[in-house]
C-alpha cells in the first residue's frame, strides 16, 4: 500500500513536490471550518493539474439532469455545491517572470497539515536564476472562531537574490465546477469594489440566486516593519486585484498577510452584503493575524479536549484517526440546521456536496458521542424541516396520505439523484432517518424532541413503508419489491433483509412512541394528530399486519439472513478469487457481470446486524459475518468500518484490526485510487466508530452505557472521549486494565463486560481487565 505522507501523530507531512499527485494532496491538505472549505490549491498561479475547490456551505446550483433514457419521475436536476469565488489568490512575479510551480525550478517543497492547531503550511525554495534563490513560507487557516474569516500569511525570504518581486493580491469569481453536466459557469457578477488595500466581489448563483460577498484586505511588512505600498488597481469583470512591485535584497524577509471575509445571503440580507463584508474586513484585520490565529487554535484545543483518540504503539493508526476526527470537525460544526455533511465535505465536487443517508448512519453517531447535544439535534432538525418536501417526493412516485420518502441525495429536501436504481430503489435511507431519531433519543434522553418533531417524521416514514409493502397471495406474506439495499451491486431485488428489517422496526418504534406521547403528553399528541391527520386505530392496525407478516429471507441451514430473495442461487465464492488486477471490480467489470456475481460492495445484512445487534445473539452475528465478509469487496468507503465493528463484537480482534486499518487510512494511503476527487468524510466517522463501538465495544442499551473492550495486539493502549447524556468521559484500554475518567460532575453508570460500575463526577476509576 502506498504511503505518501510521513507518519506523525499530529501532522501530515509531504516532502518534495509531486505534480503527478497534486490532486491527491490538494484533497488531503484541505482546510475548513464548517462554514466554508478550501482544497490545498496554491495561492500563486499554477498551470499543472489541479482541482480548484473553494466551497461555501449551503451554496449550491441545481444542474440540469443528464441521462440517456429519461424516465417519468426523474429529478430535473442534480444539485451541486459550487466551487465558490477564489479567495486565496496571490500571484507572484520574480524579475517579471510569473512564479508557477509547474514550470519554475523548485529546490525543495514541503506541505504540513497541523491537525492539532488547524492550519496548512507550505514552504519551498525557488531557484530564480541558476544559483539565486528565494524561500517561501505560506500559512493558511479558516478560522474556527470567526467562521467567515480566512487568513493567509505569505512570507518570502531572499536567500541570496537581489531583484524585483511583484505581488498581485486578488479575488476571482470567474470559477467553474469541473463536474458540470453542460459545461456551464454558474456565477454571475452582482457588483465589485476596489481601492488601495482592499477589494470586494459580490457574485450570485444562477437559478438559486445565492449571493456571496468575498472581501479582502492585506498588510505588508518588510523585515518586520509595515510598508505602505501604492498598488495598481485591477478592476475587471469578476476580478479585483491590487498589484505592487518591491525591490528585494539578499536577507530581506517580506510578509504579506491577506485577510478575507466570505459572507453569503444565507446569513445576510443581500442588500447589506457590501457593507457587512467591509465591516467584517475592518474587524478581522484590526484583530490581526496573531490574535486570530490564537483564537482559532483555542477552538481546536476545545475540540480535541472533547474528542481526541490517543493510540500508543501505532503511529500509523494514531495519525489516521486524528486525520479523520480533524476533517469531520472541519466539515460540520452543527451551528446551523440548514447545513449538513456531504460525503466529500468541502474537499471535492463528487457527490455534489449533497446530503446522503451517510449522515444518519455514520456521521450522526460520531457527533452524538463527541459533540454537544445541539450538534446532532441540528442534523435531525435538518430532516424535520424537509418533511413536507419528502411527502412531495413520495407523492411524485404515487404515494398518498402523507407518506414521506426522504431523498437519497439532496440539498433542499427534494430528491435530486438521477440514477434510477439509487433514486427510487435505495429506499432503505428512509429507515436510517427513522433510526437516527432513536439513536439521538438513547444518547441524549431528549424525549421532548420526539414529541415536538420526531413523531411527525416517523409517521411519514411509517406511512411510506405501509404503502410500499405488497401483499403476496402466493406466499401469504407482505413483500417489499424492487429495491436496492446498501449493497449497490444488486439492483431491483425483492425482500432485501436490511430494508425489510428497518421497515418493521420503524413501524414498531413509531407505534410505541405514539402510545407513549398519547399517555405522557396528550396536548402534544393532539398537535401531532392535527398536523398529520393521523388515525391511530386505522393506521396502526394496518401497520401491525406488516409487522407480523413481512417476509424476512433467511437460510436455516447456514443460520444466515439472506441479503435478498434468491441470493443463494448465485455462485458463492470469496472475493479472494478475484484476480488482484481486476480490483476494484467497479473499474474493471461490466455492470452485468457485477450484478450477476455474489460480490458485495458494502455491508448490507451486516449493516442491519450492526444496527440491531441487541436483537441477535453473538453466534448469529458470527455466522452472518463469516458468510458475508469473504464475499465483500468493500468498494464503498462505508463498508470496512461496519465489518470491523462486528468483527470486534464477535471477538475476532485480528480481523477487526485489519479492517480498521483499511478504513482509517483509506484516504491517506488512497486505497481506492480516488482521493484526488476528495476525501471520504462520512466514512471517517465510521473509522471513529470502529474504535469506540468496535474495539471499545461501547453501546447504549436500556439507558446505560456498556463496554465490551478489546485491544489490537500491536497497540499498547488506546483511549477515547465520549459523551452520554451530558456526561463527558475518557475511556482507556490497556492489555491489563481499563481506566474511566469522568470529566463531568454527574455520576456515570456503566456496564463493563457484564459487570456494573458507578463512576462519580470527576472520579478516575481503574478496573482490572478480565481477559
Ligand atoms: C455508497 C452509498 C453512499 C454514497 C455516498 C456510495 O458509493 O454505496 O452507500 O451513500 O457512496 O457516500
XYZ file of C-alpha atoms and ligand atoms in Angstrom:
783
model
C 0.000 0.000 0.000
C 1.462 3.363 -0.925
C 2.062 5.890 1.799
C 2.928 9.298 0.505
C 2.959 11.185 3.738
C 5.249 10.975 6.733
C 3.833 9.152 9.724
C 3.454 11.599 12.556
C 0.968 11.745 15.413
C -0.324 15.274 14.819
C 0.952 16.266 11.395
C 0.510 15.196 7.812
C 3.745 15.954 6.034
C 4.523 15.845 2.325
C 8.155 16.217 1.399
C 9.119 17.117 -2.136
C 6.887 18.392 -4.892
C 4.966 15.681 -6.755
C 2.934 17.305 -9.521
C 1.645 13.882 -10.635
C -0.226 13.513 -7.383
C -1.059 17.116 -6.749
C -4.817 16.478 -6.792
C -4.479 13.846 -4.085
C -2.515 16.217 -1.900
C -4.953 19.032 -2.571
C -7.649 16.828 -1.016
C -5.582 15.551 1.895
C -4.401 19.047 2.903
C -7.833 20.701 2.652
C -8.910 23.058 5.380
C -12.395 24.030 6.511
C -14.410 25.416 9.382
C -17.939 24.088 8.917
C -18.943 27.236 7.103
C -16.501 27.062 4.229
C -13.711 24.895 2.950
C -10.704 25.118 0.711
C -8.703 22.488 -1.126
C -4.950 22.853 -0.867
C -4.662 24.768 -4.152
C -1.734 27.136 -4.364
C -2.071 30.852 -3.825
C 0.056 31.568 -6.897
C -0.656 30.748 -10.487
C -0.356 27.018 -11.174
C -0.600 25.616 -14.688
C -0.226 21.950 -13.667
C -3.017 19.510 -12.898
C -5.259 20.734 -10.121
C -8.862 20.541 -8.942
C -9.682 24.059 -7.886
C -12.022 23.930 -4.932
C -13.355 26.537 -2.581
C -16.793 25.903 -1.101
C -19.318 27.868 0.935
C -21.692 25.663 2.922
C -25.243 25.624 1.616
C -24.495 27.488 -1.638
C -25.495 25.186 -4.466
C -26.769 25.053 -8.007
C -29.413 22.707 -9.479
C -27.517 21.433 -12.505
C -29.911 20.071 -15.121
C -30.005 16.278 -15.080
C -28.328 14.456 -17.888
C -29.345 10.855 -18.501
C -29.632 8.667 -21.555
C -33.179 7.414 -21.172
C -35.455 9.776 -19.336
C -37.977 8.040 -17.110
C -41.050 9.605 -15.583
C -40.402 10.818 -12.082
C -36.715 11.563 -12.602
C -35.485 14.589 -10.693
C -34.933 17.562 -13.006
C -31.570 18.391 -11.543
C -28.585 17.130 -9.587
C -27.713 19.759 -7.006
C -24.069 20.780 -6.721
C -22.309 22.693 -4.033
C -20.480 25.244 -6.090
C -16.870 25.989 -6.474
C -17.066 29.450 -4.907
C -15.148 32.611 -5.802
C -11.438 32.194 -5.301
C -10.253 33.989 -2.173
C -6.704 32.661 -1.842
C -5.146 34.301 -4.919
C -1.691 35.872 -4.588
C 0.264 35.869 -7.838
C 3.985 36.470 -7.665
C 6.411 37.518 -10.376
C 10.130 37.426 -9.846
C 12.027 39.891 -12.047
C 8.989 39.906 -14.325
C 8.679 36.118 -14.574
C 5.494 34.612 -13.095
C 6.009 32.085 -10.343
C 4.314 28.846 -11.397
C 5.301 25.694 -9.563
C 4.553 23.659 -12.678
C 7.249 25.417 -14.688
C 9.587 27.049 -12.162
C 12.627 25.329 -10.700
C 11.835 24.256 -7.160
C 14.716 23.188 -4.916
C 12.670 21.915 -2.009
C 8.993 21.668 -1.178
C 7.080 20.739 1.935
C 3.420 20.782 2.936
C 2.320 20.281 6.508
C -1.191 19.954 7.820
C -1.173 20.682 11.514
C -4.221 18.885 12.862
C -3.740 19.954 16.450
C -3.961 23.650 15.638
C -5.837 23.542 12.362
C -3.618 25.117 9.731
C -1.824 24.361 6.487
C 1.834 25.303 5.955
C 3.639 25.177 2.669
C 7.266 26.019 2.109
C 9.522 25.828 -0.889
C 12.732 27.241 -2.263
C 12.597 28.763 -5.692
C 15.691 28.748 -7.826
C 15.448 32.093 -9.560
C 18.296 32.125 -11.990
C 20.879 29.453 -11.628
C 22.159 29.911 -8.132
C 19.953 32.671 -6.707
C 17.078 31.599 -4.550
C 14.070 32.702 -2.573
C 12.438 30.847 0.290
C 8.634 30.869 0.576
C 6.679 30.071 3.735
C 2.926 30.187 3.490
C 0.436 29.524 6.268
C -3.303 29.410 5.773
C -6.273 28.811 8.056
C -10.030 29.177 8.049
C -10.918 30.499 11.439
C -12.904 28.259 13.765
C -13.617 31.288 15.938
C -14.703 33.716 13.167
C -16.231 31.391 10.586
C -16.328 33.921 7.736
C -12.590 34.633 8.070
C -9.794 33.146 6.018
C -6.216 34.232 6.666
C -3.031 33.690 4.670
C 0.418 34.672 5.862
C 2.639 34.676 2.820
C 6.360 35.172 3.549
C 9.225 35.392 1.111
C 12.854 35.487 2.234
C 15.635 36.265 -0.119
C 18.420 33.791 0.465
C 20.817 35.464 -1.972
C 18.609 37.168 -4.500
C 18.630 40.858 -5.402
C 15.878 41.948 -7.718
C 12.200 42.749 -8.023
C 9.097 40.943 -6.783
C 5.636 41.769 -7.965
C 2.601 40.803 -5.894
C -0.915 40.602 -7.292
C -3.352 40.060 -4.456
C -6.714 39.187 -5.931
C -10.224 37.752 -5.787
C -11.796 35.984 -8.723
C -15.378 34.846 -9.223
C -14.856 33.572 -12.745
C -14.745 29.998 -11.481
C -16.433 26.801 -12.542
C -17.161 23.285 -11.354
C -15.278 20.520 -13.133
C -18.286 18.308 -12.697
C -20.928 20.180 -14.673
C -23.431 18.455 -16.901
C -23.392 21.058 -19.661
C -20.056 22.809 -19.096
C -21.725 25.967 -17.787
C -20.393 28.505 -15.326
C -22.834 29.118 -12.501
C -21.823 32.520 -11.116
C -22.936 35.945 -12.301
C -21.420 39.144 -11.070
C -23.549 41.423 -8.901
C -21.033 44.132 -8.154
C -17.412 44.752 -7.238
C -15.495 47.329 -5.337
C -11.817 48.108 -5.206
C -9.467 50.556 -3.588
C -5.846 50.593 -2.490
C -5.551 47.816 0.086
C -8.995 46.242 -0.338
C -11.274 44.566 -2.818
C -14.754 43.046 -2.758
C -16.590 40.861 -5.217
C -20.259 40.046 -4.926
C -21.422 37.204 -7.093
C -24.717 35.390 -7.338
C -25.561 31.870 -8.350
C -27.777 31.307 -11.336
C -31.261 29.882 -10.614
C -30.806 29.575 -6.829
C -29.765 33.249 -6.519
C -27.493 32.857 -3.522
C -25.333 35.941 -3.155
C -21.789 35.582 -1.884
C -19.608 38.530 -0.951
C -15.871 37.889 -0.831
C -13.760 40.696 0.548
C -10.027 41.044 1.045
C -7.544 43.396 2.571
C -3.892 42.928 3.372
C -0.992 44.079 5.365
C 2.589 44.129 4.149
C 5.825 44.100 6.116
C 9.463 44.124 5.095
C 11.862 42.849 7.744
C 9.166 43.195 10.377
C 8.230 46.810 9.502
C 4.921 47.856 7.981
C 5.351 49.205 4.497
C 2.645 51.118 2.808
C 2.578 50.262 -0.857
C 0.882 52.121 -3.669
C -0.797 49.406 -5.644
C -2.075 49.406 -9.181
C -5.763 48.552 -9.082
C -7.019 45.932 -11.490
C -10.736 46.031 -11.889
C -12.372 43.879 -14.497
C -15.368 41.624 -14.809
C -15.490 39.128 -11.877
C -11.967 40.066 -10.764
C -10.358 42.615 -8.483
C -6.687 42.891 -7.631
C -4.087 45.094 -6.037
C -0.709 44.768 -7.663
C 2.564 46.240 -6.473
C 6.293 45.839 -7.019
C 9.025 45.823 -4.452
C 12.808 45.647 -4.529
C 14.373 42.811 -2.596
C 17.931 42.355 -1.420
C 19.696 39.348 -0.006
C 18.424 38.545 3.521
C 15.176 40.528 3.210
C 12.004 38.976 4.538
C 8.716 40.142 3.064
C 5.479 39.155 4.756
C 2.067 39.701 3.326
C -0.981 38.849 5.405
C -4.155 38.546 3.386
C -7.374 38.780 5.391
C -10.543 37.556 3.763
C -14.182 37.581 4.764
C -16.768 35.484 2.946
C -20.421 36.236 3.641
C -23.417 34.709 1.988
C -27.083 35.553 1.662
C -27.858 32.539 3.850
C -26.904 34.703 6.805
C -27.082 38.261 5.459
C -29.620 40.327 3.623
C -28.489 40.679 0.035
C -28.689 44.456 0.114
C -26.393 44.605 3.142
C -23.691 42.284 1.868
C -21.313 45.000 0.658
C -21.477 46.965 3.914
C -21.297 43.856 6.044
C -18.274 42.421 4.314
C -16.405 45.727 4.562
C -17.245 45.952 8.238
C -16.007 42.404 8.760
C -12.747 43.186 6.953
C -12.088 46.089 9.274
C -12.832 43.916 12.283
C -10.752 40.944 11.122
C -7.730 42.957 10.049
C -7.742 45.069 13.186
C -7.876 41.921 15.300
C -4.700 40.980 13.468
C -3.027 37.756 12.471
C -1.648 36.773 15.890
C -4.909 37.122 17.774
C -6.975 35.492 15.046
C -4.575 32.598 14.990
C -4.595 32.321 18.785
C -8.404 32.243 18.934
C -8.554 29.728 16.132
C -6.069 27.423 17.892
C -8.012 27.756 21.133
C -11.148 26.484 19.366
C -9.237 23.474 18.086
C -7.943 22.937 21.620
C -11.550 22.734 22.842
C -12.498 20.301 20.097
C -9.586 17.981 20.806
C -10.171 18.087 24.569
C -13.581 16.525 23.964
C -12.895 14.224 21.046
C -9.273 13.125 20.826
C -8.385 9.466 20.497
C -4.913 8.501 21.696
C -3.297 5.295 20.482
C 0.004 4.150 21.974
C 2.232 1.882 19.958
C 1.000 2.514 16.405
C 1.815 5.866 14.806
C 0.060 4.998 11.523
C -3.197 4.291 13.343
C -2.787 7.331 15.587
C -2.209 9.686 12.688
C -5.122 8.203 10.777
C -7.722 8.559 13.495
C -6.712 12.155 14.177
C -6.854 12.882 10.455
C -10.418 11.597 10.434
C -11.545 13.464 13.538
C -9.912 16.617 12.196
C -11.690 16.522 8.860
C -15.062 15.690 10.407
C -14.813 18.762 12.610
C -13.663 20.896 9.701
C -16.767 19.838 7.789
C -19.533 20.190 10.317
C -19.779 22.335 13.421
C -23.505 21.881 13.989
C -24.349 25.552 14.368
C -26.883 25.803 11.565
C -29.686 23.319 10.983
C -29.786 24.230 7.270
C -26.374 22.664 6.754
C -25.357 19.053 6.518
C -22.411 16.797 5.672
C -21.624 15.831 2.091
C -19.758 12.548 1.582
C -16.729 14.585 0.452
C -17.322 17.537 2.764
C -15.520 20.580 1.417
C -12.773 18.591 -0.238
C -14.098 17.924 -3.725
C -17.044 18.041 -6.081
C -18.000 14.359 -6.177
C -21.472 13.584 -4.833
C -22.344 17.247 -5.365
C -21.861 18.088 -1.697
C -25.381 16.730 -1.101
C -26.769 15.017 1.967
C -26.930 11.206 1.803
C -28.033 8.538 4.279
C -24.350 8.614 5.277
C -25.249 11.445 7.642
C -27.683 9.466 9.765
C -25.959 6.111 9.503
C -22.362 7.238 10.062
C -21.810 10.899 10.848
C -24.595 11.287 13.395
C -23.310 8.561 15.774
C -19.913 10.307 15.751
C -21.387 13.692 16.639
C -23.743 12.094 19.189
C -20.756 10.867 21.134
C -18.307 13.726 20.604
C -20.281 16.956 20.449
C -22.738 18.980 22.424
C -26.342 17.755 22.067
C -27.305 20.688 19.823
C -24.945 19.481 17.134
C -26.679 16.132 16.433
C -30.024 17.788 17.113
C -29.404 20.169 14.232
C -28.746 17.186 11.982
C -32.172 15.816 12.921
C -33.865 19.190 12.529
C -32.446 19.392 9.022
C -34.548 16.344 8.122
C -37.537 17.546 10.112
C -37.550 20.740 8.044
C -37.514 18.616 4.894
C -40.528 16.536 5.915
C -43.049 18.385 3.704
C -40.731 18.076 0.744
C -40.259 14.367 1.459
C -44.024 13.932 1.366
C -43.919 15.616 -2.052
C -41.067 13.331 -3.144
C -43.204 10.311 -2.271
C -46.272 11.818 -3.955
C -44.299 12.163 -7.208
C -43.883 8.394 -7.124
C -47.567 7.760 -6.461
C -47.663 7.511 -2.660
C -50.501 9.146 -0.772
C -51.830 10.367 2.553
C -48.684 11.913 3.967
C -46.263 9.082 3.189
C -42.736 10.522 3.212
C -39.758 9.404 1.176
C -36.593 11.160 2.189
C -34.202 11.753 -0.704
C -31.104 9.711 -1.437
C -29.340 12.964 -2.247
C -30.464 16.456 -1.515
C -29.592 19.983 -0.620
C -33.093 21.280 -0.006
C -35.221 18.204 0.724
C -36.052 17.495 -2.888
C -34.666 14.281 -4.364
C -32.003 15.067 -6.913
C -30.181 11.799 -7.538
C -30.642 10.744 -11.122
C -29.712 7.081 -11.319
C -32.977 5.203 -11.124
C -31.690 2.251 -9.101
C -30.474 4.691 -6.488
C -33.070 7.438 -6.638
C -36.045 5.159 -6.464
C -34.751 1.912 -5.132
C -32.483 2.719 -2.204
C -35.460 3.349 -0.003
C -33.536 1.976 2.973
C -32.389 5.582 3.527
C -35.835 6.283 4.993
C -35.068 3.692 7.672
C -31.742 5.310 8.543
C -33.552 8.587 9.152
C -36.047 6.912 11.490
C -33.245 5.046 13.278
C -31.362 8.324 13.763
C -34.228 9.632 15.895
C -33.981 6.543 18.102
C -30.221 6.890 18.289
C -30.460 10.550 19.281
C -33.007 9.709 21.940
C -30.988 6.957 23.544
C -27.834 9.069 23.625
C -29.412 12.269 24.884
C -32.632 11.275 26.657
C -34.268 14.297 24.955
C -37.838 12.940 24.877
C -39.209 16.398 24.020
C -37.592 16.042 20.635
C -39.721 13.007 19.893
C -42.971 14.759 20.818
C -42.071 18.077 19.187
C -40.535 16.843 15.942
C -39.542 13.181 15.743
C -43.015 11.625 15.819
C -44.163 13.508 12.713
C -41.166 12.269 10.765
C -41.798 8.714 11.988
C -45.444 8.857 10.929
C -44.464 9.995 7.426
C -41.857 7.242 7.082
C -44.146 4.550 8.534
C -46.870 5.523 6.100
C -44.359 5.066 3.331
C -43.375 1.553 4.490
C -47.010 0.669 4.811
C -47.766 1.663 1.238
C -44.524 0.253 -0.138
C -45.206 -3.275 1.122
C -47.139 -5.544 -1.258
C -49.292 -8.472 -0.171
C -48.288 -11.674 -1.959
C -51.217 -14.082 -2.262
C -48.797 -16.775 -3.298
C -46.585 -16.551 -0.225
C -49.246 -15.201 2.138
C -46.699 -12.630 3.207
C -46.023 -8.941 2.698
C -43.055 -8.256 0.447
C -41.007 -5.164 -0.378
C -40.246 -5.481 -4.070
C -37.860 -3.767 -6.455
C -35.291 -2.219 -4.149
C -31.567 -1.659 -3.900
C -30.096 -2.292 -0.474
C -26.943 -0.615 0.823
C -25.042 -3.056 -1.421
C -25.365 -1.158 -4.684
C -24.026 -4.158 -6.633
C -27.552 -5.618 -6.623
C -30.415 -3.672 -8.148
C -34.147 -4.148 -8.335
C -34.158 -7.012 -5.879
C -37.011 -8.294 -3.746
C -37.074 -8.507 0.030
C -33.725 -7.043 0.922
C -33.368 -8.265 4.509
C -31.856 -4.982 5.652
C -34.640 -2.848 4.180
C -37.388 -5.146 5.439
C -35.872 -5.229 8.917
C -35.791 -1.445 9.069
C -39.358 -1.207 7.817
C -40.681 -3.484 10.568
C -38.559 -1.791 13.191
C -39.750 1.688 12.153
C -43.394 0.665 12.313
C -42.964 -0.791 15.813
C -40.927 2.157 17.035
C -43.462 4.645 15.705
C -46.384 2.867 17.348
C -44.706 2.595 20.735
C -43.635 6.231 20.718
C -47.053 7.473 19.718
C -48.589 5.421 22.513
C -46.105 6.932 24.940
C -46.748 10.512 23.798
C -50.513 9.948 23.962
C -50.095 8.886 27.596
C -47.483 11.358 28.816
C -48.056 14.465 26.687
C -51.667 14.406 25.429
C -51.538 18.051 24.274
C -48.537 17.390 22.124
C -50.153 14.223 20.857
C -53.213 16.199 19.738
C -50.971 18.606 17.865
C -49.246 15.736 16.087
C -52.605 14.276 15.081
C -53.825 17.662 13.872
C -50.684 18.262 11.824
C -50.518 14.803 10.282
C -54.236 13.851 10.234
C -53.175 10.647 11.889
C -55.790 7.968 12.568
C -54.245 5.807 15.280
C -56.623 2.857 15.177
C -56.927 2.540 11.442
C -53.316 3.242 10.530
C -51.570 1.272 13.249
C -53.973 -1.617 12.713
C -52.619 -1.976 9.178
C -49.028 -1.392 10.297
C -49.325 -4.254 12.774
C -50.206 -6.636 9.973
C -46.996 -5.722 8.180
C -45.020 -6.044 11.395
C -46.172 -9.617 11.844
C -46.228 -10.680 8.199
C -43.387 -9.006 6.321
C -41.216 -11.627 4.653
C -37.665 -11.923 6.001
C -35.424 -14.078 3.837
C -33.130 -16.423 5.723
C -31.399 -19.761 5.385
C -31.859 -22.017 8.381
C -29.043 -24.429 7.465
C -26.413 -21.777 7.176
C -28.008 -19.811 10.030
C -27.874 -16.610 7.974
C -30.263 -13.903 6.920
C -30.365 -13.658 3.173
C -29.449 -10.382 1.577
C -32.462 -10.783 -0.735
C -34.746 -13.346 -2.322
C -32.742 -15.796 -4.396
C -29.339 -14.789 -3.076
C -28.315 -18.446 -2.760
C -28.974 -19.016 -6.470
C -25.753 -17.172 -7.100
C -22.407 -18.843 -7.400
C -20.998 -18.255 -3.956
C -17.260 -17.604 -3.907
C -14.859 -15.488 -1.907
C -13.559 -12.116 -3.062
C -10.050 -13.557 -2.834
C -10.886 -15.487 -6.033
C -10.938 -12.189 -7.980
C -7.517 -11.562 -9.572
C -5.930 -8.514 -7.993
C -5.601 -6.750 -11.350
C -9.417 -6.877 -11.621
C -9.957 -4.968 -8.398
C -11.792 -2.740 -7.760
C -14.382 -4.620 -9.787
C -16.361 -1.467 -10.487
C -13.437 -0.210 -12.543
C -12.853 -3.491 -14.405
C -16.076 -5.458 -14.777
C -19.211 -4.757 -16.747
C -22.249 -3.834 -14.703
C -23.889 -7.019 -15.976
C -21.114 -9.128 -14.508
C -21.181 -7.278 -11.210
C -24.949 -7.710 -10.848
C -24.760 -11.432 -11.540
C -21.924 -12.034 -9.115
C -22.232 -12.659 -5.399
C -19.762 -9.884 -4.590
C -20.950 -7.288 -2.165
C -19.977 -3.649 -2.435
C -20.603 -2.758 1.199
C -22.151 -4.007 4.417
C -25.790 -4.911 3.808
C -27.098 -7.742 6.007
C -24.180 -6.844 8.265
C -25.267 -3.206 8.295
C -28.585 -4.417 9.707
C -26.902 -6.611 12.283
C -24.802 -3.635 13.328
C -27.917 -1.523 13.915
C -29.875 -4.263 15.631
C -27.156 -6.358 17.212
C -29.049 -6.200 20.530
C -31.730 -8.413 18.973
C -29.337 -11.204 17.976
C -27.004 -13.468 19.887
C -23.278 -13.412 19.148
C -23.469 -16.790 17.399
C -25.991 -15.481 14.842
C -23.812 -12.442 14.181
C -20.750 -14.662 13.807
C -22.454 -16.959 11.272
C -23.575 -13.992 9.176
C -20.194 -12.300 9.432
C -18.385 -15.436 8.322
C -20.767 -15.893 5.422
C -20.798 -12.319 4.089
C -17.375 -10.900 4.934
C -15.466 -13.138 2.463
C -17.775 -12.017 -0.384
C -17.486 -8.322 0.413
C -15.180 -6.260 -1.780
C -15.515 -3.089 0.339
C -15.710 -0.831 -2.699
C -17.682 1.695 -0.723
C -15.793 3.594 1.931
C -18.725 2.918 4.267
C -18.106 -0.794 4.423
C -14.915 -1.807 6.219
C -15.819 0.172 9.346
C -19.080 -1.711 9.871
C -17.366 -5.041 9.314
C -14.646 -4.010 11.742
C -17.208 -3.179 14.440
C -18.909 -6.547 14.026
C -15.594 -8.414 13.961
C -14.851 -6.868 17.358
C -18.312 -7.752 18.620
C -17.762 -11.431 17.830
C -14.280 -11.269 19.374
C -12.209 -11.522 16.181
C -9.743 -8.769 17.057
C -7.237 -9.534 14.294
C -9.857 -9.223 11.583
C -11.271 -6.140 13.299
C -7.823 -4.559 13.270
C -7.156 -5.445 9.631
C -10.470 -3.863 8.636
C -9.831 -0.893 10.911
C -6.548 -0.074 9.173
C -8.289 -0.253 5.846
C -10.949 2.239 6.877
C -8.665 4.503 8.890
C -6.035 5.067 6.212
C -8.398 4.851 3.261
C -7.571 8.396 2.149
C -4.053 8.782 3.494
C -2.986 5.653 1.617
C -5.505 6.136 -1.205
C -6.798 2.550 -1.147
C -9.399 3.080 -3.854
C -7.252 5.319 -6.116
C -9.688 8.197 -5.991
C -8.562 10.545 -3.258
C -7.920 13.233 -5.859
C -11.722 13.616 -6.083
C -11.907 14.470 -2.394
C -11.822 12.762 0.991
C -14.360 10.257 2.307
C -15.656 12.444 5.089
C -18.691 10.413 6.119
C -16.762 7.174 6.278
C -14.266 8.912 8.577
C -16.994 8.801 11.191
C -17.177 5.053 10.626
C -13.483 4.798 11.439
C -14.035 6.505 14.742
C -16.924 4.136 15.431
C -14.629 1.197 14.649
C -12.534 2.233 17.661
C -15.239 3.320 20.059
C -18.032 0.872 19.224
C -15.676 -1.719 17.751
C -12.599 -2.130 19.948
C -14.198 -0.323 22.902
C -17.486 -2.182 22.374
C -19.417 0.895 23.526
C -23.175 0.533 23.310
C -26.171 2.187 24.844
C -28.712 -0.361 25.930
C -31.633 0.313 28.230
C -30.416 3.789 29.208
C -26.978 2.550 30.231
C -23.534 2.696 28.678
C -21.976 -0.712 28.069
C -18.446 -1.643 27.077
C -17.038 -4.904 25.803
C -13.436 -3.828 25.276
C -10.731 -5.492 23.225
C -7.340 -4.171 22.194
C -5.397 -4.844 18.998
C -2.234 -6.826 19.755
C 0.040 -4.166 18.302
C -1.290 -1.346 20.475
C -0.035 -0.653 23.988
C -3.163 1.265 24.841
C -5.855 3.445 23.389
C -8.189 5.956 24.903
C -11.131 7.903 23.588
C -13.535 10.558 24.742
C -17.257 10.053 24.535
C -20.448 11.602 25.842
C -23.592 10.136 27.228
C -26.491 12.345 28.346
C -24.311 15.358 29.007
C -21.528 13.373 30.732
C -18.138 13.599 29.051
C -15.734 10.821 29.938
C -12.475 9.309 28.818
C -12.122 5.567 28.451
C -8.666 3.975 28.324
C -7.933 0.368 27.480
C -4.576 -1.320 28.018
C -3.817 -5.025 27.888
C -4.283 -5.308 31.645
C -6.685 -2.629 32.782
C -9.413 -0.165 31.922
C -9.452 3.382 33.167
C -12.544 5.565 33.182
C -12.151 9.262 33.872
C -15.419 11.009 34.410
C -14.814 14.560 33.171
C -18.163 15.899 34.323
C -19.728 16.390 37.740
C -22.542 13.854 37.312
C -22.253 10.128 38.089
C -21.897 7.722 35.211
C -23.464 4.243 35.360
C -21.654 1.673 33.272
C -21.701 -1.991 32.439
C -18.338 -3.442 31.501
C -18.305 -6.973 30.165
C -21.460 -7.667 32.160
C -20.430 -6.016 35.480
C -21.996 -2.840 36.770
C -19.984 0.220 37.896
C -20.761 3.733 39.048
C -18.087 6.335 38.334
C -18.753 9.515 40.279
C -18.291 13.030 38.890
C -14.555 13.821 38.363
C -13.620 10.319 39.510
C -10.922 8.208 37.837
C -11.618 4.507 38.148
C -9.141 1.705 37.357
C -10.575 -1.708 36.649
C -8.548 -4.861 36.210
C -9.395 -6.239 32.823
C -10.804 -9.724 32.674
C -9.443 -11.438 29.597
C -22.308 4.163 -1.401
C -23.538 4.770 -0.762
C -23.184 6.126 -0.210
C -22.540 7.012 -1.292
C -22.027 8.303 -0.723
C -21.768 5.110 -2.464
O -20.602 4.589 -3.026
O -22.617 2.932 -1.995
O -23.995 3.940 0.278
O -24.326 6.746 0.275
O -21.440 6.338 -1.850
O -21.051 8.075 0.249
